[in-house]
Coordinates of C-alpha atoms and ligand atoms in Angstrom, one line a residue:
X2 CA -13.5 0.9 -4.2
X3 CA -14.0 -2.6 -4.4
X4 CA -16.7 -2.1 -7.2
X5 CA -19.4 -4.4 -5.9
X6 CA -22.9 -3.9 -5.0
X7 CA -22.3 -6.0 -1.7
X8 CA -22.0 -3.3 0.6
X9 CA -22.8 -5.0 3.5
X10 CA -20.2 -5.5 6.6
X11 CA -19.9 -8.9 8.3
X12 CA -21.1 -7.2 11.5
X13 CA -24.1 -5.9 9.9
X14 CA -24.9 -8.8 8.3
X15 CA -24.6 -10.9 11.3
X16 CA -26.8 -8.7 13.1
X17 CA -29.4 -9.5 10.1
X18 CA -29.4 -12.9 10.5
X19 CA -29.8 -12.9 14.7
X20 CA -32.8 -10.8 13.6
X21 CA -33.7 -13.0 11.8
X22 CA -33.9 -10.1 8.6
X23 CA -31.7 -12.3 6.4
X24 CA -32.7 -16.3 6.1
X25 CA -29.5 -18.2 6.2
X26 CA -30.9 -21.0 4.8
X27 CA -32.1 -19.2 2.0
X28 CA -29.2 -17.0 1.5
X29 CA -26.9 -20.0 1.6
X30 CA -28.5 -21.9 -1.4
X31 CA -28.5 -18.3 -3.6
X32 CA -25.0 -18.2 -2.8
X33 CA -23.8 -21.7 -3.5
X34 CA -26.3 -21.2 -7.2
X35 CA -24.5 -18.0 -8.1
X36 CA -20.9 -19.4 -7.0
X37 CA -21.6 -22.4 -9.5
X38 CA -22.7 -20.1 -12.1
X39 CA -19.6 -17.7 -11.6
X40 CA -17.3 -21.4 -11.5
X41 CA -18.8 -22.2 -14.8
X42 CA -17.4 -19.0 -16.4
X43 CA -14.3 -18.2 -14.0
X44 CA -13.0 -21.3 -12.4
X45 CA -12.8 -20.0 -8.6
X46 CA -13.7 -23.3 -7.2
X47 CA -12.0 -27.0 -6.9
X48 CA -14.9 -27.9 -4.9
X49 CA -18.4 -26.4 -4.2
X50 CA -20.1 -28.3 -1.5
X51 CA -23.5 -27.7 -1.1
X52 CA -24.9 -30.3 0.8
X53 CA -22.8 -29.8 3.8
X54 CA -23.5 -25.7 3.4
X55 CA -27.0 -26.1 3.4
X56 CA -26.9 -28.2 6.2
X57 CA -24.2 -26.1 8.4
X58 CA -26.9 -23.2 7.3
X59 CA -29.7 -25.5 8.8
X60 CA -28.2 -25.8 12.1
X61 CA -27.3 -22.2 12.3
X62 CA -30.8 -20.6 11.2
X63 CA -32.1 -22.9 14.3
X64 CA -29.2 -21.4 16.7
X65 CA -27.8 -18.3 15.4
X66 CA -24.9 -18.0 17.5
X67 CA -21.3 -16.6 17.0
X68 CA -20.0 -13.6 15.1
X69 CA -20.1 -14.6 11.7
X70 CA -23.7 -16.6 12.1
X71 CA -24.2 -17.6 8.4
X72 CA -21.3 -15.7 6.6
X73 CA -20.3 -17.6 3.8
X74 CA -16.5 -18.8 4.0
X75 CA -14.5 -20.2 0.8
X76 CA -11.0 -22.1 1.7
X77 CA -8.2 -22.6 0.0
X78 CA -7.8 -25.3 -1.3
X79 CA -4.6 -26.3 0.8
X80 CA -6.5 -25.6 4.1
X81 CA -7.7 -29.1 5.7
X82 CA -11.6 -29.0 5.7
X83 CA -13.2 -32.3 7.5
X84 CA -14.8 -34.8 5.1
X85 CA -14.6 -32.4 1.7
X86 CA -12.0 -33.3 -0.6
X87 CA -8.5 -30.9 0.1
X88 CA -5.7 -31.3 -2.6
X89 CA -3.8 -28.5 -2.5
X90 CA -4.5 -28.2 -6.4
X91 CA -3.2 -31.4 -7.1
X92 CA -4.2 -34.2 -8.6
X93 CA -1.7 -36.7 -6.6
X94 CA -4.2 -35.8 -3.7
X95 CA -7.3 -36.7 -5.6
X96 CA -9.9 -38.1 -3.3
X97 CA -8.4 -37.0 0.2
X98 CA -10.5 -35.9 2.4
X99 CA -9.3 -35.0 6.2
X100 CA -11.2 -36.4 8.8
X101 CA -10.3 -33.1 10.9
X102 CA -10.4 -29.3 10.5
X103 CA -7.5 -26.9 10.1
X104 CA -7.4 -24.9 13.3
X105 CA -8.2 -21.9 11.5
X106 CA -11.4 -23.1 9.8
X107 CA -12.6 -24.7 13.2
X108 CA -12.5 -21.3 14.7
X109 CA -14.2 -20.0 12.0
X110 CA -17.0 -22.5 12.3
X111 CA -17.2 -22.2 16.3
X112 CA -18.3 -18.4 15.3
X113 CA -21.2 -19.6 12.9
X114 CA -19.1 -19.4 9.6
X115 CA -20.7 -21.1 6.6
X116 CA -18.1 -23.2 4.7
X117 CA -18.9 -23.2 0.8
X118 CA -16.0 -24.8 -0.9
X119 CA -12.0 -25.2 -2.1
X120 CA -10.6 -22.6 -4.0
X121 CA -8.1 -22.9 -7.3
X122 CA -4.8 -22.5 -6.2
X123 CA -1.4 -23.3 -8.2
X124 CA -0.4 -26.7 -7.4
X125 CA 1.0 -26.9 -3.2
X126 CA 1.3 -23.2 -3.8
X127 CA 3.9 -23.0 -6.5
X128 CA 3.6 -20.1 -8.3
X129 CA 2.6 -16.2 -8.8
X130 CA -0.2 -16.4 -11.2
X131 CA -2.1 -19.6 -10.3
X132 CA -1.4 -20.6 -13.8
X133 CA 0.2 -23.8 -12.2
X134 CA -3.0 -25.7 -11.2
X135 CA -2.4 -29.3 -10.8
X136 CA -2.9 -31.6 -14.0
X137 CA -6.6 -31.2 -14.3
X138 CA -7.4 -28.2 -13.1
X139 CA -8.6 -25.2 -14.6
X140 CA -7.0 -22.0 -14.4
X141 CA -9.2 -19.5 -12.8
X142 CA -9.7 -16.1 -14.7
X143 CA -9.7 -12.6 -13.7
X144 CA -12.6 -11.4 -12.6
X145 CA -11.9 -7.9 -13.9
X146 CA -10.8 -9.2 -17.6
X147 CA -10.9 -13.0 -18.4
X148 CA -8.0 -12.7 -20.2
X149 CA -5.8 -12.0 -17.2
X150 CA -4.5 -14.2 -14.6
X151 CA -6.2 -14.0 -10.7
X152 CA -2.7 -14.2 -9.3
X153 CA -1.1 -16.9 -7.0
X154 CA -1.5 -18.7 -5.3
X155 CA -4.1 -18.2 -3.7
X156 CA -5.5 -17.1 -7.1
X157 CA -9.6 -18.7 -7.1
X158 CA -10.0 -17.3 -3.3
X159 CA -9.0 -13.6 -4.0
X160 CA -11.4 -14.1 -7.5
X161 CA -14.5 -15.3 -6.0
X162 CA -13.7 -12.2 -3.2
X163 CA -13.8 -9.6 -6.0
X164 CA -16.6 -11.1 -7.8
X165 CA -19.6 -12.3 -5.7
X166 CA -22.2 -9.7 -5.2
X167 CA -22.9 -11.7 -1.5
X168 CA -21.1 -11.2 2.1
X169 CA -17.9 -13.5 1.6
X170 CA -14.7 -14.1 2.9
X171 CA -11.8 -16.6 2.1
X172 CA -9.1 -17.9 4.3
X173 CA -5.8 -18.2 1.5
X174 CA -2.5 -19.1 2.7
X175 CA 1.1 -17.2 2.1
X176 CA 4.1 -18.4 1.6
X177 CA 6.1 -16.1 -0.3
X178 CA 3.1 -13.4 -1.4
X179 CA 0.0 -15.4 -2.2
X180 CA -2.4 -13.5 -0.5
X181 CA -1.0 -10.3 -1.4
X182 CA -0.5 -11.0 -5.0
X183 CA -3.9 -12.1 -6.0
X184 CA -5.3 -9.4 -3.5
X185 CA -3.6 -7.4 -6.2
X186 CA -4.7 -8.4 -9.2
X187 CA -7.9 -9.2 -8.1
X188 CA -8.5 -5.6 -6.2
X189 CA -9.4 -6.9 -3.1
X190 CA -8.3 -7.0 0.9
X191 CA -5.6 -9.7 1.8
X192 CA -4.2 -9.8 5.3
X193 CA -1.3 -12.2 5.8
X194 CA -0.3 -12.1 9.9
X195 CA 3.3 -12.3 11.9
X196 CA 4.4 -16.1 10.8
X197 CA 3.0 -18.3 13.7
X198 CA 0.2 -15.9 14.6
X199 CA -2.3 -17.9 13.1
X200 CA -2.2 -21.4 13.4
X201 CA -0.7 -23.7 10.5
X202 CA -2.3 -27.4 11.5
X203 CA -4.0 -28.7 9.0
X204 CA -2.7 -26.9 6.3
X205 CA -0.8 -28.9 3.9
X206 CA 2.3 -27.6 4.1
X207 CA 4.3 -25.8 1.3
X208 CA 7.4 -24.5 3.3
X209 CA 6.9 -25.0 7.1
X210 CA 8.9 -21.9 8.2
X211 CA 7.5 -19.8 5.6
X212 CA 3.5 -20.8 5.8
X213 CA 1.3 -18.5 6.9
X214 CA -2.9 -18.5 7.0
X215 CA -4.4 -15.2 6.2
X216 CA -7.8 -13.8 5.5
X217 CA -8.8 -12.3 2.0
X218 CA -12.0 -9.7 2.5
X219 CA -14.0 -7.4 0.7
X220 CA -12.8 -4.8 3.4
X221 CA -10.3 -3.9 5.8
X222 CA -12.3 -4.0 8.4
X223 CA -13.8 -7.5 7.6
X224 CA -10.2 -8.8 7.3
X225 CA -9.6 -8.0 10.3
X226 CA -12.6 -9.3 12.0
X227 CA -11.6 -13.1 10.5
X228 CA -8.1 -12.2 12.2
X229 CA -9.2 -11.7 15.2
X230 CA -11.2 -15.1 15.3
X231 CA -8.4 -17.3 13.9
X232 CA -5.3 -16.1 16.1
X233 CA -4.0 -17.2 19.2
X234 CA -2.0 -20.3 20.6
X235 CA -2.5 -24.0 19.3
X236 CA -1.4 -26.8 21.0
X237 CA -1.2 -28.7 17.9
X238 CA 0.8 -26.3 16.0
X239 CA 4.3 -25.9 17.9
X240 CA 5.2 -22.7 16.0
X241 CA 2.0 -21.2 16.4
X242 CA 3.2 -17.9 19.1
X243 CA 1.4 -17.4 22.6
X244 CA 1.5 -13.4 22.5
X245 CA -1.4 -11.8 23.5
X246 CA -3.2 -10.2 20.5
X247 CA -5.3 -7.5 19.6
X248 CA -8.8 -6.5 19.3
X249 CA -8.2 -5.6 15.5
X250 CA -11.5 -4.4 14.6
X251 CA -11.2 -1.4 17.0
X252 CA -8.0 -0.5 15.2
X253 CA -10.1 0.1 12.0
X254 CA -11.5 3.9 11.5
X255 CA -9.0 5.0 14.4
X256 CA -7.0 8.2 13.3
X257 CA -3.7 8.3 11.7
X258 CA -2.0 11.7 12.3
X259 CA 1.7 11.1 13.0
X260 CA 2.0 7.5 12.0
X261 CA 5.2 7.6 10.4
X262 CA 5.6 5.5 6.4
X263 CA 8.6 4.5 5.1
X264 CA 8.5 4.4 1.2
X265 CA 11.2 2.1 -0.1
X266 CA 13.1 3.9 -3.2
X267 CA 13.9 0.4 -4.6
X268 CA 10.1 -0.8 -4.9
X269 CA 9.7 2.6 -7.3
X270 CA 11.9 2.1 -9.5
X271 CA 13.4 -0.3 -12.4
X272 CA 10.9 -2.6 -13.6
X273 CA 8.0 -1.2 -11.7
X274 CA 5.2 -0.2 -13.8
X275 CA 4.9 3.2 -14.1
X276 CA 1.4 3.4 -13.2
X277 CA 1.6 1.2 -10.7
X278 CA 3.9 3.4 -8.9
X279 CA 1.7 6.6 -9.8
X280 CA -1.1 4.9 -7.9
X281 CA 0.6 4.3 -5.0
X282 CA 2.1 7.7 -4.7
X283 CA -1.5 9.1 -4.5
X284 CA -2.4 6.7 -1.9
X285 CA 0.5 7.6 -0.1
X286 CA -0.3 11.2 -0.8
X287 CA -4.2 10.6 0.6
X288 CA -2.2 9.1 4.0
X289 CA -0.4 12.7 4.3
X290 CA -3.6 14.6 4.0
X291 CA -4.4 12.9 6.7
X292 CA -1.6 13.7 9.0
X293 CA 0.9 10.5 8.3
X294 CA 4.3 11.3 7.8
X295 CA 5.6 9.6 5.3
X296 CA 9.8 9.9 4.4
X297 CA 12.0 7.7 1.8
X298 CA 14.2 4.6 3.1
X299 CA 15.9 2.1 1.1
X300 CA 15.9 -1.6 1.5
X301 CA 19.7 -2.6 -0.5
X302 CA 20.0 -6.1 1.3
X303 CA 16.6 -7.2 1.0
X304 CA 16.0 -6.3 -2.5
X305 CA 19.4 -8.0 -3.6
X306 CA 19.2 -11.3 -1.9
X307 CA 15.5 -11.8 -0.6
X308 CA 14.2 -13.6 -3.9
X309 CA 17.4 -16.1 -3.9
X310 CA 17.5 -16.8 -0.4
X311 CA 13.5 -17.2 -0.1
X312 CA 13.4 -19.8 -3.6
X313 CA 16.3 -21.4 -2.2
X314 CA 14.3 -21.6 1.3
X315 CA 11.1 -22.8 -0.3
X316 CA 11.7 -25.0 -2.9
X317 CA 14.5 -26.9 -0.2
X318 CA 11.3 -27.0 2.7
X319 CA 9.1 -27.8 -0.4
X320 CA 11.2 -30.8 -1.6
X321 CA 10.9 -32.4 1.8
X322 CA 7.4 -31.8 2.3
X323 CA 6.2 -33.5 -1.2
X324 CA 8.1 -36.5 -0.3
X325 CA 5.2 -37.9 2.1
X326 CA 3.1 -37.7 -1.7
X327 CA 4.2 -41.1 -3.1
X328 CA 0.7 -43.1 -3.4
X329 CA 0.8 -44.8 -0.3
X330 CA -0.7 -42.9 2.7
X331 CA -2.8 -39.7 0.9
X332 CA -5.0 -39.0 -2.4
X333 CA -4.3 -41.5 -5.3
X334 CA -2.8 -44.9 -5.5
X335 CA -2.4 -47.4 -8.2
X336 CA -1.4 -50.9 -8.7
X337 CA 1.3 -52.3 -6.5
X338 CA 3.7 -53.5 -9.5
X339 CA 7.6 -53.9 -9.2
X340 CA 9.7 -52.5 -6.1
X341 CA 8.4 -49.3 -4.0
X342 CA 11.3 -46.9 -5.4
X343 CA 9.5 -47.7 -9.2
X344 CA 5.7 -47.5 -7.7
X345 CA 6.7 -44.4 -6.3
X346 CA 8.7 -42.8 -9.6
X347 CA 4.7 -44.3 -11.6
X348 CA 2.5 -42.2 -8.8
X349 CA 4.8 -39.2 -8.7
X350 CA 6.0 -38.6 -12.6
X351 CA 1.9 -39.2 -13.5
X352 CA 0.7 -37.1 -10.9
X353 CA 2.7 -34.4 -9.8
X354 CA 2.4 -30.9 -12.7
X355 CA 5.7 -29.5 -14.5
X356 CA 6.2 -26.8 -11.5
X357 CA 6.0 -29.4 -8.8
X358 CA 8.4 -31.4 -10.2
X359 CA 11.0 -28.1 -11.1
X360 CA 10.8 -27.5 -7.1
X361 CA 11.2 -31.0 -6.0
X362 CA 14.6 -31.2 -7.8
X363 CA 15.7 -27.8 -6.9
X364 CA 15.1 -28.1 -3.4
X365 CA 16.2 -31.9 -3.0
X366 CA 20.1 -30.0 -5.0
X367 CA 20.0 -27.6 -2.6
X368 CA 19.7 -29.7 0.3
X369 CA 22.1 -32.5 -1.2
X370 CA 25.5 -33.4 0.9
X371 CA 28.1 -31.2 0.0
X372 CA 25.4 -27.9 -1.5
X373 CA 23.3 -27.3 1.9
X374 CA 25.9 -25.4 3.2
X375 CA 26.5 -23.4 0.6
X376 CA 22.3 -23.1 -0.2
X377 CA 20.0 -23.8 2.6
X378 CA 22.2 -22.6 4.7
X379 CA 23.4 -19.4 3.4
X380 CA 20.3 -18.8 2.3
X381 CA 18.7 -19.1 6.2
X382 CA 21.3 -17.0 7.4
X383 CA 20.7 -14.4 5.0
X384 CA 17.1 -14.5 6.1
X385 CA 18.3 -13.2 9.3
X386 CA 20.6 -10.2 7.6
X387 CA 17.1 -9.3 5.9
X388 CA 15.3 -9.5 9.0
X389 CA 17.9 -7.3 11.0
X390 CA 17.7 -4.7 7.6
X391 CA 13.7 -4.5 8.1
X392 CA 14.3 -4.1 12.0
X393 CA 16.5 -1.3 11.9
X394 CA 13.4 1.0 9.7
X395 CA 10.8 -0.4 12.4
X396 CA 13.2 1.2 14.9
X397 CA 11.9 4.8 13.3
X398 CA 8.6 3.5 11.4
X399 CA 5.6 2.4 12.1
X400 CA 5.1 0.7 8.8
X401 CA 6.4 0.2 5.5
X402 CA 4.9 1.2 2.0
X403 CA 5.7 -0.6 -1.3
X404 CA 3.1 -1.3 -4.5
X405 CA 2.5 -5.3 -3.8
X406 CA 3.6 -6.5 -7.3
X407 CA 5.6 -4.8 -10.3
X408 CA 2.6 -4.2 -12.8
X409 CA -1.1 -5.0 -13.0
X410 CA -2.5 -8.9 -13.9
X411 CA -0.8 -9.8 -16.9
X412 CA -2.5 -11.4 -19.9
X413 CA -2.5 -15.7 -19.2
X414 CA -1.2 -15.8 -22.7
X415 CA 2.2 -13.6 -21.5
X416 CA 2.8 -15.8 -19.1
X417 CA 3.3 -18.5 -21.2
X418 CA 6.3 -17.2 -22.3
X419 CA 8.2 -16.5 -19.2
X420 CA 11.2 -18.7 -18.1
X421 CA 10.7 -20.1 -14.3
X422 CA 13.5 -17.0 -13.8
X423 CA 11.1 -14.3 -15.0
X424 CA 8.2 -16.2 -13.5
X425 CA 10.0 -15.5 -9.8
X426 CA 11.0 -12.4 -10.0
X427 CA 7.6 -11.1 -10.3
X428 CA 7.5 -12.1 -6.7
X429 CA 10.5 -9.1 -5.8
X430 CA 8.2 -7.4 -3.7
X431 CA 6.4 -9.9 -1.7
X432 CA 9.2 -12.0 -0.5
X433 CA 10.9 -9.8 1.6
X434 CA 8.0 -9.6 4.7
X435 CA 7.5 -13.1 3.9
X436 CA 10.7 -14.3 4.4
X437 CA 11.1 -12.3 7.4
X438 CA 7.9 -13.1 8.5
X439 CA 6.3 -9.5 8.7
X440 CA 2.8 -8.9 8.5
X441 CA 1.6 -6.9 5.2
X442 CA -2.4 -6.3 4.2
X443 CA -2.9 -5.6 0.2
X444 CA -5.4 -3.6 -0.6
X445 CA -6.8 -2.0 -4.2
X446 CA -5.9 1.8 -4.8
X447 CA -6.6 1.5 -8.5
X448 CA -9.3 2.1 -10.7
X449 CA -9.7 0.5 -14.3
X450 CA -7.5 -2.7 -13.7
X451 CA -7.0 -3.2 -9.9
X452 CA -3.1 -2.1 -8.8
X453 CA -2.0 -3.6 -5.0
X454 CA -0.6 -1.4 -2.5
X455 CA 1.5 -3.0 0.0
X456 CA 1.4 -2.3 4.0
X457 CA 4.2 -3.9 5.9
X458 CA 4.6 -3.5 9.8
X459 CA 7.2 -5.2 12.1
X460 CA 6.5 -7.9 13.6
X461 CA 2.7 -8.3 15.8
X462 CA 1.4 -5.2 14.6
X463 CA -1.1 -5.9 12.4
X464 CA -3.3 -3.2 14.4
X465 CA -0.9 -0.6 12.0
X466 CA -1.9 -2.5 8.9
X467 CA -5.4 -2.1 9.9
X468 CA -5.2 1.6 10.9
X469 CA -3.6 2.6 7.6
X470 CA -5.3 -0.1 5.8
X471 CA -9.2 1.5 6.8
X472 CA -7.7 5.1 6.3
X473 CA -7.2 3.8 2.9
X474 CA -10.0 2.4 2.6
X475 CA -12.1 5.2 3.4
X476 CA -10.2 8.1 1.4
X477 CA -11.4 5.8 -1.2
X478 CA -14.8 5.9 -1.2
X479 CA -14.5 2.0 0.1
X480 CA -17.0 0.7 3.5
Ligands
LIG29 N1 5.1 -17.1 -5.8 C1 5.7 -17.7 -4.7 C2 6.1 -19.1 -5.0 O1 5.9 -19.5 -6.0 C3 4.8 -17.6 -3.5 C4 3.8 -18.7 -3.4 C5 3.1 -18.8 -2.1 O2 3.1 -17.8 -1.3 N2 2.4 -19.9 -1.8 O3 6.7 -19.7 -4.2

């Protein structure tokens, strides 16, 4: 289902290279040669680094240790990776590089994992379409039709997914949908966890109590693999949960008869495409044959506030955030001229993109004296009416079934005309188990132009995303 010839699983791989069947060395420079020549066309890629690759793939071919010995790992490009340029997609951060690793990517490397570059993103995550790269940028294309967007944000690492013909994975970050969304329209796996299952340090943040690191996969059961590596506890990250996780991998394949699905009326109707829906109902239908019961619910609350209270959320955690970006500590600076409130207006009105600067005032309203009560605050305590609704349905269920976004990947061209207004709503399905901080896996159940569908579960029960997820997976044809 994922229409590549890469059929290969990262455990089989892995076993290849400790048998030394597959030369990492050697497989590591084809790699980084096709991903340049796919960046040329596609834009997936804010940077390629090949030296350190090749020398990471060095030291493994001599010591092939770890369970993803030599797999070939792109980041996101708001994901701290030591000594390799990380700007979120923006150009104010041009020429940062961290002298440490995001928790999640040193975990990855402690298994063997090959790190081959930043992926496109829109700018600190702002967007749905990763049409929003920083001033600069390029905007990625879709691998299925270059006239299409990837999605966003996370747009370059969900594209490079779908297209390479190799063993690949991506870590992508969530804040209100971008893993699912470009999962979506790129037809590929994207896992986002229970906020503060994975850790967030070394990320650079978009909205702290939104923020969420997730794995993007050819397959379910790959996705979950890369979960299982990058959970548990971090010292450093003091939202990060201590719970006791799962062996997710052994979750994948298992049976499925009497899982019960709720299908949420509201996510089938009004402006939901109407194959979009169609697609989904087969899926859902292929879950049945299978022995999961599946019964309608509806979702009023979250589908009437979640989009308000989540950009009110984001853009007022965002706003905050961006402040530290004023030419001083990180990424550019320029010459010291007049007082530090007009050096800072220079650096931030040169550097920042159009959508950057459309959050930075929102949020900075919202939070003002006199509006945060009325905005960020409302809008936090209607994040815990939306959590309560989605509780109440986890009472009965053991997950939840939407499509992940309204319609396939729309032309780039169409989303030049979209007001910031239309541009959000896009996200209607995706904020809710974001903003209530619910797991969800998107996966491809269509066949010309890839359509999303959307597995939610309550809270630390990704093992039901993976279940349903691989059952999915395999009444599809898919590894
Ligand atoms: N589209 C949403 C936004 O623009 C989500 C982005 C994200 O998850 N980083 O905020």
């Amino acid at each position: 289902m994922n229409g590549k010839d890469c059929d290969m699983k990262i455990s089989e791989f892995v076993k290849k290279v400790k048998e030394k069947e597959i030369d990492v060395v050697e497989n590591t420079k084809k790699v980084i040669e096709e991903c340049k020549k796919i960046n040329s066309e596609f834009h997936y890629f804010n940077v390629i680094c090949e030296k350190e690759a090749i020398a990471q793939a060095k030291e493994i071919a001599e010591n092939p240790k770890g369970r993803l010995a030599g797999v070939p790992v792109s980041v996101k490009d708001c994901i701290c990776v030591k000594n390799i340029e990380t700007r979120a997609g923006s150009k104010i951060l041009s020429g940062y590089k961290p002298t440490f690793d995001a928790t999640a990517v040193e975990r990855l490397k402690e298994e063997g994992a090959i790190i081959i570059g930043k992926t496109s993103q829109d700018e600190f995550g702002f967007g749905s379409f990763n049409t929003n790269v920083g001033l600069g940028f390029k905007v990625p294309l879709n691998p299925h039709d270059k006239n299409r967007v990837c999605g966003g944000s996370s747009g370059g690492s969900a594209g490079i997914t779908s297209k390479s013909d190799f063993v690949h994975i991506s870590l992508a970050e969530s804040t209100g949908g971008s893993i699912a969304a470009p999962a979506a329209f790129c037809g590929i796996v994207g896992l986002t966890p229970t906020y503060g299952l994975v850790s967030r340090y070394g990320l650079l943040d978009y909205a702290n109590s939104l923020d969420k690191i997730g794995p993007m996969a050819k397959s379910v059961e790959d996705a979950a693999l890369i979960l299982e590596i990058i959970v548990g506890h971090d010292e450093k990250d003091s939202t990060s949960l201590y719970e006791p996780f799962e062996k997710y991998t052994s979750y994948a394949g298992k049976e499925i008869k009497g899982m019960k699905i709720a299908v949420v009326k509201e996510a089938f109707g009004q402006g939901i495409d109407a194959e979009v829906s169609k697609k989904v109902k087969e899926a859902l239908h292929a879950l049945e044959t299978k022995g999961a019961i599946v019964e309608e619910v509806s979702l009023p609350l979250t589908f009437k506030y979640s989009l308000s209270a989540y950009y009110l959320i984001a853009t007022s955690e965002a706003s905050t955030n961006l402040a530290k970006y004023c030419g001083m500590r990180y990424g550019i600076s320029g010459k010291l001229e007049g007082n530090f409130n007009e050096y800072f207006s220079k650096i931030r009105s040169e550097n920042f993109g159009t959508e950057a600067k459309r959050r930075i005032m929102l949020g900075t309203f919202a939070r003002m004296a006199g509006y945060r009560d009325a905005y960020y605050l409302k809008a936090t305590q209607v994040r815990t009416k939306i959590i309560e609704e989605y509780k109440k349905i986890f009472a009965d269920f053991d997950a939840i079934i939407t499509p992940t976004m309204p319609m396939v990947a729309p032309k780039i061209d169409e989303t030049k005309k979209l007001t910031p207004l239309q541009n959000y709503m896009s996200d209607i399905l995706t904020v809710g188990p974001n903003i209530a901080g619910l797991p969800h896996l998107s996966m491809n159940v269509g066949d010309k132009l890839p359509i999303g569908i959307m597995i939610v579960a309550d809270h630390l029960m990704e093992k039901n995303l993976i279940r349903l997820g691989s059952a999915i997976d395999s009444a599809y044809g898919g590894k």
